[in-house]
PDB file of C-alpha atoms in Angstrom:
ATOM      1  CA  UNK X  21      17.435 -33.904  27.030  1.00  0.00           C
ATOM      2  CA  UNK X  22      14.818 -34.815  24.432  1.00  0.00           C
ATOM      3  CA  UNK X  23      12.026 -33.538  26.677  1.00  0.00           C
ATOM      4  CA  UNK X  24      13.866 -30.276  27.293  1.00  0.00           C
ATOM      5  CA  UNK X  25      14.550 -29.782  23.575  1.00  0.00           C
ATOM      6  CA  UNK X  26      10.903 -30.473  22.732  1.00  0.00           C
ATOM      7  CA  UNK X  27       9.737 -27.957  25.294  1.00  0.00           C
ATOM      8  CA  UNK X  28      12.153 -25.339  23.938  1.00  0.00           C
ATOM      9  CA  UNK X  29      11.093 -25.932  20.349  1.00  0.00           C
ATOM     10  CA  UNK X  30       7.330 -25.844  20.900  1.00  0.00           C
ATOM     11  CA  UNK X  31       7.126 -22.108  21.800  1.00  0.00           C
ATOM     12  CA  UNK X  32       9.169 -21.233  18.695  1.00  0.00           C
ATOM     13  CA  UNK X  33       6.826 -23.235  16.454  1.00  0.00           C
ATOM     14  CA  UNK X  34       3.805 -21.715  18.135  1.00  0.00           C
ATOM     15  CA  UNK X  35       5.328 -18.268  17.610  1.00  0.00           C
ATOM     16  CA  UNK X  36       5.772 -18.861  13.891  1.00  0.00           C
ATOM     17  CA  UNK X  37       2.264 -20.229  13.428  1.00  0.00           C
ATOM     18  CA  UNK X  38       0.885 -17.434  15.583  1.00  0.00           C
ATOM     19  CA  UNK X  39       2.605 -14.850  13.383  1.00  0.00           C
ATOM     20  CA  UNK X  40       1.180 -16.378  10.216  1.00  0.00           C
ATOM     21  CA  UNK X  41      -2.249 -16.541  11.845  1.00  0.00           C
ATOM     22  CA  UNK X  42      -2.082 -12.860  12.787  1.00  0.00           C
ATOM     23  CA  UNK X  43      -1.110 -11.925   9.227  1.00  0.00           C
ATOM     24  CA  UNK X  44      -4.010 -13.962   7.852  1.00  0.00           C
ATOM     25  CA  UNK X  45      -6.444 -12.333  10.290  1.00  0.00           C
ATOM     26  CA  UNK X  46      -5.325  -8.856   9.193  1.00  0.00           C
ATOM     27  CA  UNK X  47      -5.575  -9.938   5.549  1.00  0.00           C
ATOM     28  CA  UNK X  48      -9.152 -11.129   6.030  1.00  0.00           C
ATOM     29  CA  UNK X  49     -10.138  -7.722   7.375  1.00  0.00           C
ATOM     30  CA  UNK X  50      -9.129  -6.148   4.068  1.00  0.00           C
ATOM     31  CA  UNK X  51     -11.974  -6.998   1.695  1.00  0.00           C
ATOM     32  CA  UNK X  52     -10.213  -5.594  -1.372  1.00  0.00           C
ATOM     33  CA  UNK X  53      -7.119  -7.681  -0.674  1.00  0.00           C
ATOM     34  CA  UNK X  54      -9.233 -10.807  -0.269  1.00  0.00           C
ATOM     35  CA  UNK X  55     -11.011 -10.022  -3.531  1.00  0.00           C
ATOM     36  CA  UNK X  56      -7.628  -9.734  -5.231  1.00  0.00           C
ATOM     37  CA  UNK X  57      -6.521 -13.043  -3.694  1.00  0.00           C
ATOM     38  CA  UNK X  58      -9.676 -14.798  -4.919  1.00  0.00           C
ATOM     39  CA  UNK X  59      -9.195 -13.440  -8.444  1.00  0.00           C
ATOM     40  CA  UNK X  60      -5.556 -14.585  -8.514  1.00  0.00           C
ATOM     41  CA  UNK X  61      -6.531 -18.058  -7.297  1.00  0.00           C
ATOM     42  CA  UNK X  62      -9.198 -18.263 -10.011  1.00  0.00           C
ATOM     43  CA  UNK X  63      -6.698 -17.136 -12.668  1.00  0.00           C
ATOM     44  CA  UNK X  64      -4.153 -19.716 -11.510  1.00  0.00           C
ATOM     45  CA  UNK X  65      -6.809 -22.447 -11.672  1.00  0.00           C
ATOM     46  CA  UNK X  66      -7.832 -21.265 -15.146  1.00  0.00           C
ATOM     47  CA  UNK X  67      -4.205 -21.448 -16.267  1.00  0.00           C
ATOM     48  CA  UNK X  68      -3.752 -24.930 -14.800  1.00  0.00           C
ATOM     49  CA  UNK X  69      -6.967 -26.330 -16.280  1.00  0.00           C
ATOM     50  CA  UNK X  70      -6.901 -24.367 -19.547  1.00  0.00           C
ATOM     51  CA  UNK X  71      -7.101 -27.589 -21.564  1.00  0.00           C
ATOM     52  CA  UNK X  72     -10.376 -28.459 -19.828  1.00  0.00           C
ATOM     53  CA  UNK X  73     -11.934 -24.982 -19.730  1.00  0.00           C
ATOM     54  CA  UNK X  74     -11.186 -23.844 -23.297  1.00  0.00           C
ATOM     55  CA  UNK X  75     -13.783 -25.207 -25.776  1.00  0.00           C
ATOM     56  CA  UNK X  76     -11.341 -24.926 -28.696  1.00  0.00           C
ATOM     57  CA  UNK X  77      -7.615 -25.116 -29.234  1.00  0.00           C
ATOM     58  CA  UNK X  78      -5.812 -21.775 -29.172  1.00  0.00           C
ATOM     59  CA  UNK X  79      -4.524 -22.311 -32.730  1.00  0.00           C
ATOM     60  CA  UNK X  80      -7.687 -23.842 -34.265  1.00  0.00           C
ATOM     61  CA  UNK X  81      -8.613 -21.836 -37.361  1.00  0.00           C
ATOM     62  CA  UNK X  82     -11.920 -21.689 -39.237  1.00  0.00           C
ATOM     63  CA  UNK X  83     -12.070 -18.938 -41.860  1.00  0.00           C
ATOM     64  CA  UNK X  84     -15.817 -19.447 -42.182  1.00  0.00           C
ATOM     65  CA  UNK X  85     -16.210 -18.120 -38.613  1.00  0.00           C
ATOM     66  CA  UNK X  86     -13.894 -15.096 -38.781  1.00  0.00           C
ATOM     67  CA  UNK X  87     -14.857 -11.749 -37.221  1.00  0.00           C
ATOM     68  CA  UNK X  88     -17.808 -13.163 -35.278  1.00  0.00           C
ATOM     69  CA  UNK X  89     -19.063 -11.075 -32.380  1.00  0.00           C
ATOM     70  CA  UNK X  90     -19.696 -12.772 -29.003  1.00  0.00           C
ATOM     71  CA  UNK X  91     -22.347 -15.477 -29.289  1.00  0.00           C
ATOM     72  CA  UNK X  92     -23.394 -18.812 -27.786  1.00  0.00           C
ATOM     73  CA  UNK X  93     -20.718 -20.794 -29.667  1.00  0.00           C
ATOM     74  CA  UNK X  94     -17.926 -18.256 -29.238  1.00  0.00           C
ATOM     75  CA  UNK X  95     -18.387 -16.362 -25.958  1.00  0.00           C
ATOM     76  CA  UNK X  96     -15.778 -13.718 -26.764  1.00  0.00           C
ATOM     77  CA  UNK X  97     -16.209 -13.899 -30.536  1.00  0.00           C
ATOM     78  CA  UNK X  98     -13.572 -14.870 -33.099  1.00  0.00           C
ATOM     79  CA  UNK X  99     -10.584 -13.142 -34.686  1.00  0.00           C
ATOM     80  CA  UNK X 100      -9.451 -12.582 -38.277  1.00  0.00           C
ATOM     81  CA  UNK X 101      -8.519 -16.278 -38.628  1.00  0.00           C
ATOM     82  CA  UNK X 102     -11.695 -17.619 -37.062  1.00  0.00           C
ATOM     83  CA  UNK X 103      -9.958 -18.581 -33.822  1.00  0.00           C
ATOM     84  CA  UNK X 104     -12.017 -18.583 -30.640  1.00  0.00           C
ATOM     85  CA  UNK X 105     -10.973 -15.562 -28.573  1.00  0.00           C
ATOM     86  CA  UNK X 106     -12.244 -17.023 -25.292  1.00  0.00           C
ATOM     87  CA  UNK X 107     -10.014 -20.078 -25.728  1.00  0.00           C
ATOM     88  CA  UNK X 108      -7.037 -17.881 -26.586  1.00  0.00           C
ATOM     89  CA  UNK X 109      -7.623 -15.673 -23.535  1.00  0.00           C
ATOM     90  CA  UNK X 110      -7.823 -18.774 -21.330  1.00  0.00           C
ATOM     91  CA  UNK X 111      -4.594 -20.212 -22.732  1.00  0.00           C
ATOM     92  CA  UNK X 112      -3.073 -16.721 -22.602  1.00  0.00           C
ATOM     93  CA  UNK X 113      -3.505 -16.706 -18.813  1.00  0.00           C
ATOM     94  CA  UNK X 114      -1.121 -19.654 -18.674  1.00  0.00           C
ATOM     95  CA  UNK X 115       1.518 -17.782 -20.680  1.00  0.00           C
ATOM     96  CA  UNK X 116       1.135 -14.412 -18.941  1.00  0.00           C
ATOM     97  CA  UNK X 117       1.164 -15.827 -15.410  1.00  0.00           C
ATOM     98  CA  UNK X 118       4.174 -17.990 -16.230  1.00  0.00           C
ATOM     99  CA  UNK X 119       6.047 -14.971 -17.532  1.00  0.00           C
ATOM    100  CA  UNK X 120       5.051 -12.935 -14.479  1.00  0.00           C
ATOM    101  CA  UNK X 121       6.006 -15.467 -11.811  1.00  0.00           C
ATOM    102  CA  UNK X 122       9.194 -16.802 -13.411  1.00  0.00           C
ATOM    103  CA  UNK X 123      10.566 -13.382 -14.383  1.00  0.00           C
ATOM    104  CA  UNK X 124       9.918 -12.129 -10.846  1.00  0.00           C
ATOM    105  CA  UNK X 125      11.692 -15.198  -9.469  1.00  0.00           C
ATOM    106  CA  UNK X 126      14.714 -14.396 -11.647  1.00  0.00           C
ATOM    107  CA  UNK X 127      14.849 -10.752 -10.614  1.00  0.00           C
ATOM    108  CA  UNK X 128      14.149 -11.519  -6.957  1.00  0.00           C
ATOM    109  CA  UNK X 129      16.863 -14.184  -6.588  1.00  0.00           C
ATOM    110  CA  UNK X 130      19.551 -12.085  -8.283  1.00  0.00           C
ATOM    111  CA  UNK X 131      18.412  -8.794  -6.747  1.00  0.00           C
ATOM    112  CA  UNK X 132      18.214 -10.207  -3.207  1.00  0.00           C
ATOM    113  CA  UNK X 133      21.687 -11.732  -3.542  1.00  0.00           C
ATOM    114  CA  UNK X 134      23.208  -8.464  -4.786  1.00  0.00           C
ATOM    115  CA  UNK X 135      21.410  -6.356  -2.188  1.00  0.00           C
ATOM    116  CA  UNK X 136      22.376  -8.648   0.686  1.00  0.00           C
ATOM    117  CA  UNK X 137      26.046  -8.781  -0.287  1.00  0.00           C
ATOM    118  CA  UNK X 138      26.402  -5.045  -0.910  1.00  0.00           C
ATOM    119  CA  UNK X 139      24.534  -4.071   2.237  1.00  0.00           C
ATOM    120  CA  UNK X 140      26.409  -6.489   4.478  1.00  0.00           C
ATOM    121  CA  UNK X 141      29.976  -5.954   3.283  1.00  0.00           C
ATOM    122  CA  UNK X 142      29.838  -2.317   2.131  1.00  0.00           C
ATOM    123  CA  UNK X 143      33.067  -0.656   0.992  1.00  0.00           C
ATOM    124  CA  UNK X 144      34.399  -1.530  -2.452  1.00  0.00           C
ATOM    125  CA  UNK X 145      31.938  -4.368  -2.927  1.00  0.00           C
ATOM    126  CA  UNK X 146      29.060  -1.994  -2.295  1.00  0.00           C
ATOM    127  CA  UNK X 147      30.469   0.730  -4.537  1.00  0.00           C
ATOM    128  CA  UNK X 148      31.245  -1.528  -7.493  1.00  0.00           C
ATOM    129  CA  UNK X 149      27.998  -3.506  -7.485  1.00  0.00           C
ATOM    130  CA  UNK X 150      25.725  -0.549  -6.792  1.00  0.00           C
ATOM    131  CA  UNK X 151      27.333   1.501  -9.562  1.00  0.00           C
ATOM    132  CA  UNK X 152      26.503  -1.385 -11.888  1.00  0.00           C
ATOM    133  CA  UNK X 153      22.941  -1.304 -10.571  1.00  0.00           C
ATOM    134  CA  UNK X 154      22.862   2.457 -11.200  1.00  0.00           C
ATOM    135  CA  UNK X 155      23.839   1.890 -14.824  1.00  0.00           C
ATOM    136  CA  UNK X 156      21.060  -0.677 -15.252  1.00  0.00           C
ATOM    137  CA  UNK X 157      18.555   1.527 -13.444  1.00  0.00           C
ATOM    138  CA  UNK X 158      19.452   4.525 -15.608  1.00  0.00           C
ATOM    139  CA  UNK X 159      17.480   2.893 -18.420  1.00  0.00           C
ATOM    140  CA  UNK X 160      13.685   2.584 -18.143  1.00  0.00           C
ATOM    141  CA  UNK X 161      12.557  -0.991 -17.477  1.00  0.00           C
ATOM    142  CA  UNK X 162      10.709  -1.296 -20.768  1.00  0.00           C
ATOM    143  CA  UNK X 163      13.577   0.156 -22.804  1.00  0.00           C
ATOM    144  CA  UNK X 164      16.077  -2.191 -21.167  1.00  0.00           C
ATOM    145  CA  UNK X 165      13.785  -5.160 -21.799  1.00  0.00           C
ATOM    146  CA  UNK X 166      13.428  -4.103 -25.444  1.00  0.00           C
ATOM    147  CA  UNK X 167      17.219  -3.969 -25.817  1.00  0.00           C
ATOM    148  CA  UNK X 168      17.637  -7.410 -24.250  1.00  0.00           C
ATOM    149  CA  UNK X 169      14.876  -8.923 -26.419  1.00  0.00           C
ATOM    150  CA  UNK X 170      16.404  -7.364 -29.530  1.00  0.00           C
ATOM    151  CA  UNK X 171      19.713  -9.029 -28.655  1.00  0.00           C
ATOM    152  CA  UNK X 172      18.306 -12.420 -27.617  1.00  0.00           C
ATOM    153  CA  UNK X 173      15.462 -12.682 -30.111  1.00  0.00           C
ATOM    154  CA  UNK X 174      11.789 -13.594 -29.577  1.00  0.00           C
ATOM    155  CA  UNK X 175      10.717 -16.518 -27.437  1.00  0.00           C
ATOM    156  CA  UNK X 176       9.166 -17.317 -24.071  1.00  0.00           C
ATOM    157  CA  UNK X 177      12.457 -17.971 -22.282  1.00  0.00           C
ATOM    158  CA  UNK X 178      14.075 -14.814 -23.638  1.00  0.00           C
ATOM    159  CA  UNK X 179      10.995 -12.805 -22.694  1.00  0.00           C
ATOM    160  CA  UNK X 180      11.179 -13.986 -19.078  1.00  0.00           C
ATOM    161  CA  UNK X 181      14.922 -13.277 -18.938  1.00  0.00           C
ATOM    162  CA  UNK X 182      14.495  -9.771 -20.370  1.00  0.00           C
ATOM    163  CA  UNK X 183      11.660  -8.817 -18.010  1.00  0.00           C
ATOM    164  CA  UNK X 184      13.481 -10.386 -15.044  1.00  0.00           C
ATOM    165  CA  UNK X 185      16.781  -8.575 -15.647  1.00  0.00           C
ATOM    166  CA  UNK X 186      14.985  -5.246 -16.039  1.00  0.00           C
ATOM    167  CA  UNK X 187      13.495  -5.588 -12.529  1.00  0.00           C
ATOM    168  CA  UNK X 188      16.691  -6.567 -10.671  1.00  0.00           C
ATOM    169  CA  UNK X 189      17.647  -3.026  -9.480  1.00  0.00           C
ATOM    170  CA  UNK X 190      14.431  -2.593  -7.520  1.00  0.00           C
ATOM    171  CA  UNK X 191      15.008  -5.716  -5.432  1.00  0.00           C
ATOM    172  CA  UNK X 192      18.723  -4.986  -4.989  1.00  0.00           C
ATOM    173  CA  UNK X 193      18.093  -1.514  -3.573  1.00  0.00           C
ATOM    174  CA  UNK X 194      15.207  -2.682  -1.392  1.00  0.00           C
ATOM    175  CA  UNK X 195      17.227  -5.489   0.209  1.00  0.00           C
ATOM    176  CA  UNK X 196      20.365  -3.357   0.545  1.00  0.00           C
ATOM    177  CA  UNK X 197      18.494  -0.720   2.547  1.00  0.00           C
ATOM    178  CA  UNK X 198      16.987  -3.411   4.791  1.00  0.00           C
ATOM    179  CA  UNK X 199      20.360  -5.095   5.355  1.00  0.00           C
ATOM    180  CA  UNK X 200      22.005  -1.782   6.259  1.00  0.00           C
ATOM    181  CA  UNK X 201      19.487  -1.345   9.058  1.00  0.00           C
ATOM    182  CA  UNK X 202      19.802  -4.942  10.275  1.00  0.00           C
ATOM    183  CA  UNK X 203      23.495  -5.832  10.116  1.00  0.00           C
ATOM    184  CA  UNK X 204      24.385  -3.965  13.319  1.00  0.00           C
ATOM    185  CA  UNK X 205      21.456  -5.312  15.330  1.00  0.00           C
ATOM    186  CA  UNK X 206      22.091  -7.342  18.490  1.00  0.00           C
ATOM    187  CA  UNK X 207      20.954 -10.678  17.045  1.00  0.00           C
ATOM    188  CA  UNK X 208      23.501 -10.327  14.218  1.00  0.00           C
ATOM    189  CA  UNK X 209      26.263  -9.461  16.688  1.00  0.00           C
ATOM    190  CA  UNK X 210      25.258 -12.489  18.760  1.00  0.00           C
ATOM    191  CA  UNK X 211      25.518 -14.715  15.688  1.00  0.00           C
ATOM    192  CA  UNK X 212      29.012 -13.349  14.969  1.00  0.00           C
ATOM    193  CA  UNK X 213      30.043 -13.957  18.572  1.00  0.00           C
ATOM    194  CA  UNK X 214      28.900 -17.565  18.244  1.00  0.00           C
ATOM    195  CA  UNK X 215      31.237 -18.027  15.290  1.00  0.00           C
ATOM    196  CA  UNK X 216      28.656 -18.035  12.491  1.00  0.00           C
ATOM    197  CA  UNK X 217      30.072 -17.411   9.032  1.00  0.00           C
ATOM    198  CA  UNK X 218      29.036 -14.415   6.957  1.00  0.00           C
ATOM    199  CA  UNK X 219      27.164 -16.739   4.602  1.00  0.00           C
ATOM    200  CA  UNK X 220      25.143 -18.205   7.457  1.00  0.00           C
ATOM    201  CA  UNK X 221      24.436 -14.796   9.005  1.00  0.00           C
ATOM    202  CA  UNK X 222      23.156 -13.424   5.699  1.00  0.00           C
ATOM    203  CA  UNK X 223      21.147 -16.508   4.797  1.00  0.00           C
ATOM    204  CA  UNK X 224      19.771 -17.502   8.193  1.00  0.00           C
ATOM    205  CA  UNK X 225      19.473 -14.231  10.102  1.00  0.00           C
ATOM    206  CA  UNK X 226      19.352 -11.199   7.822  1.00  0.00           C
ATOM    207  CA  UNK X 227      17.388 -12.270   4.729  1.00  0.00           C
ATOM    208  CA  UNK X 228      14.513 -13.850   6.742  1.00  0.00           C
ATOM    209  CA  UNK X 229      14.052 -10.491   8.475  1.00  0.00           C
ATOM    210  CA  UNK X 230      13.828  -8.774   5.050  1.00  0.00           C
ATOM    211  CA  UNK X 231      11.132 -11.070   3.695  1.00  0.00           C
ATOM    212  CA  UNK X 232       8.130  -8.844   4.436  1.00  0.00           C
ATOM    213  CA  UNK X 233       9.074  -6.035   1.979  1.00  0.00           C
ATOM    214  CA  UNK X 234      10.409  -8.614  -0.498  1.00  0.00           C
ATOM    215  CA  UNK X 235       7.070 -10.462  -0.562  1.00  0.00           C
ATOM    216  CA  UNK X 236       5.153  -7.233  -1.142  1.00  0.00           C
ATOM    217  CA  UNK X 237       7.588  -6.137  -3.848  1.00  0.00           C
ATOM    218  CA  UNK X 238       7.346  -9.535  -5.543  1.00  0.00           C
ATOM    219  CA  UNK X 239       3.543  -9.455  -5.561  1.00  0.00           C
ATOM    220  CA  UNK X 240       3.514  -6.038  -7.191  1.00  0.00           C
ATOM    221  CA  UNK X 241       6.424  -7.095  -9.390  1.00  0.00           C
ATOM    222  CA  UNK X 242       4.346  -9.850 -11.003  1.00  0.00           C
ATOM    223  CA  UNK X 243       1.901  -7.168 -12.141  1.00  0.00           C
ATOM    224  CA  UNK X 244       4.677  -5.037 -13.631  1.00  0.00           C
ATOM    225  CA  UNK X 245       6.213  -8.102 -15.292  1.00  0.00           C
ATOM    226  CA  UNK X 246       2.915  -8.992 -16.968  1.00  0.00           C
ATOM    227  CA  UNK X 247       2.537  -5.407 -18.208  1.00  0.00           C
ATOM    228  CA  UNK X 248       6.106  -5.339 -19.553  1.00  0.00           C
ATOM    229  CA  UNK X 249       5.656  -8.712 -21.239  1.00  0.00           C
ATOM    230  CA  UNK X 250       2.394  -7.553 -22.812  1.00  0.00           C
ATOM    231  CA  UNK X 251       4.082  -4.368 -24.005  1.00  0.00           C
ATOM    232  CA  UNK X 252       6.943  -6.292 -25.601  1.00  0.00           C
ATOM    233  CA  UNK X 253       4.508  -8.648 -27.321  1.00  0.00           C
ATOM    234  CA  UNK X 254       2.421  -5.680 -28.467  1.00  0.00           C
ATOM    235  CA  UNK X 255       5.367  -4.207 -30.374  1.00  0.00           C
ATOM    236  CA  UNK X 256       6.345  -7.574 -31.819  1.00  0.00           C
ATOM    237  CA  UNK X 257       9.273  -8.454 -29.521  1.00  0.00           C
ATOM    238  CA  UNK X 258       7.493 -11.040 -27.409  1.00  0.00           C
ATOM    239  CA  UNK X 259       6.163 -14.449 -28.307  1.00  0.00           C
ATOM    240  CA  UNK X 260       5.763 -15.560 -31.876  1.00  0.00           C
ATOM    241  CA  UNK X 261       2.336 -16.515 -33.312  1.00  0.00           C
ATOM    242  CA  UNK X 262       0.232 -18.519 -32.792  1.00  0.00           C
ATOM    243  CA  UNK X 263       1.183 -18.627 -29.095  1.00  0.00           C
ATOM    244  CA  UNK X 264      -1.653 -16.873 -27.219  1.00  0.00           C
ATOM    245  CA  UNK X 265      -0.350 -13.954 -25.163  1.00  0.00           C
ATOM    246  CA  UNK X 266      -2.592 -11.095 -24.108  1.00  0.00           C
ATOM    247  CA  UNK X 267      -0.282  -8.368 -25.398  1.00  0.00           C
ATOM    248  CA  UNK X 268       0.146 -10.126 -28.737  1.00  0.00           C
ATOM    249  CA  UNK X 269      -3.635 -10.499 -28.999  1.00  0.00           C
ATOM    250  CA  UNK X 270      -4.016  -6.763 -28.448  1.00  0.00           C
ATOM    251  CA  UNK X 271      -1.451  -6.109 -31.151  1.00  0.00           C
ATOM    252  CA  UNK X 272      -3.197  -8.447 -33.572  1.00  0.00           C
ATOM    253  CA  UNK X 273      -6.604  -6.888 -32.978  1.00  0.00           C
ATOM    254  CA  UNK X 274      -5.643  -3.200 -33.129  1.00  0.00           C
ATOM    255  CA  UNK X 275      -6.035  -3.108 -36.933  1.00  0.00           C
ATOM    256  CA  UNK X 276      -9.680  -4.149 -36.512  1.00  0.00           C
ATOM    257  CA  UNK X 277     -10.525  -2.164 -33.372  1.00  0.00           C
ATOM    258  CA  UNK X 278     -13.071   0.130 -35.071  1.00  0.00           C
ATOM    259  CA  UNK X 279     -15.066  -2.591 -36.783  1.00  0.00           C
ATOM    260  CA  UNK X 280     -14.500  -5.480 -34.343  1.00  0.00           C
ATOM    261  CA  UNK X 281     -13.632  -4.031 -30.920  1.00  0.00           C
ATOM    262  CA  UNK X 282     -14.202  -7.392 -29.187  1.00  0.00           C
ATOM    263  CA  UNK X 283     -10.856  -8.577 -30.568  1.00  0.00           C
ATOM    264  CA  UNK X 284      -9.023  -6.161 -28.262  1.00  0.00           C
ATOM    265  CA  UNK X 285     -11.649  -5.733 -25.534  1.00  0.00           C
ATOM    266  CA  UNK X 286     -11.360  -9.146 -23.898  1.00  0.00           C
ATOM    267  CA  UNK X 287      -7.546  -9.499 -23.907  1.00  0.00           C
ATOM    268  CA  UNK X 288      -7.373  -5.958 -22.537  1.00  0.00           C
ATOM    269  CA  UNK X 289      -9.873  -6.789 -19.783  1.00  0.00           C
ATOM    270  CA  UNK X 290      -7.836  -9.868 -18.879  1.00  0.00           C
ATOM    271  CA  UNK X 291      -4.742  -7.706 -18.402  1.00  0.00           C
ATOM    272  CA  UNK X 292      -6.635  -5.052 -16.425  1.00  0.00           C
ATOM    273  CA  UNK X 293      -8.312  -7.569 -14.094  1.00  0.00           C
ATOM    274  CA  UNK X 294      -5.059  -9.447 -13.450  1.00  0.00           C
ATOM    275  CA  UNK X 295      -3.057  -6.296 -12.726  1.00  0.00           C
ATOM    276  CA  UNK X 296      -5.808  -4.897 -10.500  1.00  0.00           C
ATOM    277  CA  UNK X 297      -6.017  -8.144  -8.511  1.00  0.00           C
ATOM    278  CA  UNK X 298      -2.237  -8.285  -8.012  1.00  0.00           C
ATOM    279  CA  UNK X 299      -2.113  -4.651  -6.881  1.00  0.00           C
ATOM    280  CA  UNK X 300      -4.987  -5.174  -4.427  1.00  0.00           C
ATOM    281  CA  UNK X 301      -3.261  -8.266  -3.047  1.00  0.00           C
ATOM    282  CA  UNK X 302       0.072  -6.448  -2.806  1.00  0.00           C
ATOM    283  CA  UNK X 303      -1.467  -3.525  -0.938  1.00  0.00           C
ATOM    284  CA  UNK X 304      -3.218  -5.923   1.426  1.00  0.00           C
ATOM    285  CA  UNK X 305       0.003  -7.835   2.120  1.00  0.00           C
ATOM    286  CA  UNK X 306       1.846  -4.575   2.769  1.00  0.00           C
ATOM    287  CA  UNK X 307      -0.739  -3.598   5.383  1.00  0.00           C
ATOM    288  CA  UNK X 308      -0.867  -7.083   6.923  1.00  0.00           C
ATOM    289  CA  UNK X 309       2.933  -7.309   7.221  1.00  0.00           C
ATOM    290  CA  UNK X 310       3.354  -3.794   8.597  1.00  0.00           C
ATOM    291  CA  UNK X 311       4.593  -4.129  12.201  1.00  0.00           C
ATOM    292  CA  UNK X 312       2.910  -0.843  13.127  1.00  0.00           C
ATOM    293  CA  UNK X 313      -0.484  -2.461  12.585  1.00  0.00           C
ATOM    294  CA  UNK X 314       0.133  -5.405  14.925  1.00  0.00           C
ATOM    295  CA  UNK X 315      -2.057  -5.517  18.010  1.00  0.00           C
TER     296      UNK X 315
END
């Protein structure tokens, strides 16, 4: 029996690894997607090793060095308090990426759960939950996040909650549409015939088959989350000083943009490069996971 089970399991494992290998091969053919992946990996490493990379602390002030343009001691110059902008941008990557990934995790977990339940059961459950999603989606993401931040107050945790809640409808609708097309498939009917519970069918059979669009949506969602978080910080509803956050740095430097443009240039470039890399990676994943492109 053990030999038979091993033989039956080996093709399944090979199939999974083969599928991942095929996806990776298609990803490698897309040079822009690989460039985006490399940039994201570099940004993650910068965030992890910010304490080693940054030459100064993000809150270190020296009024004798204020308003310095980029030079050998301060690569990105200094701000109105003499703080090193390069160090603040480096530490800001840690904050922005944390907000992006955690807020997307919040919205993805809740949105996937709502979408799977509504799509699978339909009827009153579908109508009640989706009408609630419609109410949430009626408000623009940024406006909803502003309302939540105004109610909860500033802070990193509240910022991630606000951005995450604002993105829930997108995941709920995406998963619901996928579940509606999958719940009547033969493999789901076979699972029901074998006595599997609804919970097991949703968790083990339906959601795994929805992962491709969810992964793409999550990758792009990190970019939108970082933009929303930067926007909230820009208008004063994000993190409180002196915490380095790219949007807050833009807000702090806008009063000096004519005389000292470097104060807004480098935080802005950090946002642009991060969002561009995430979008390139998301587009590449969408193409790599598209069944129509399999050969």
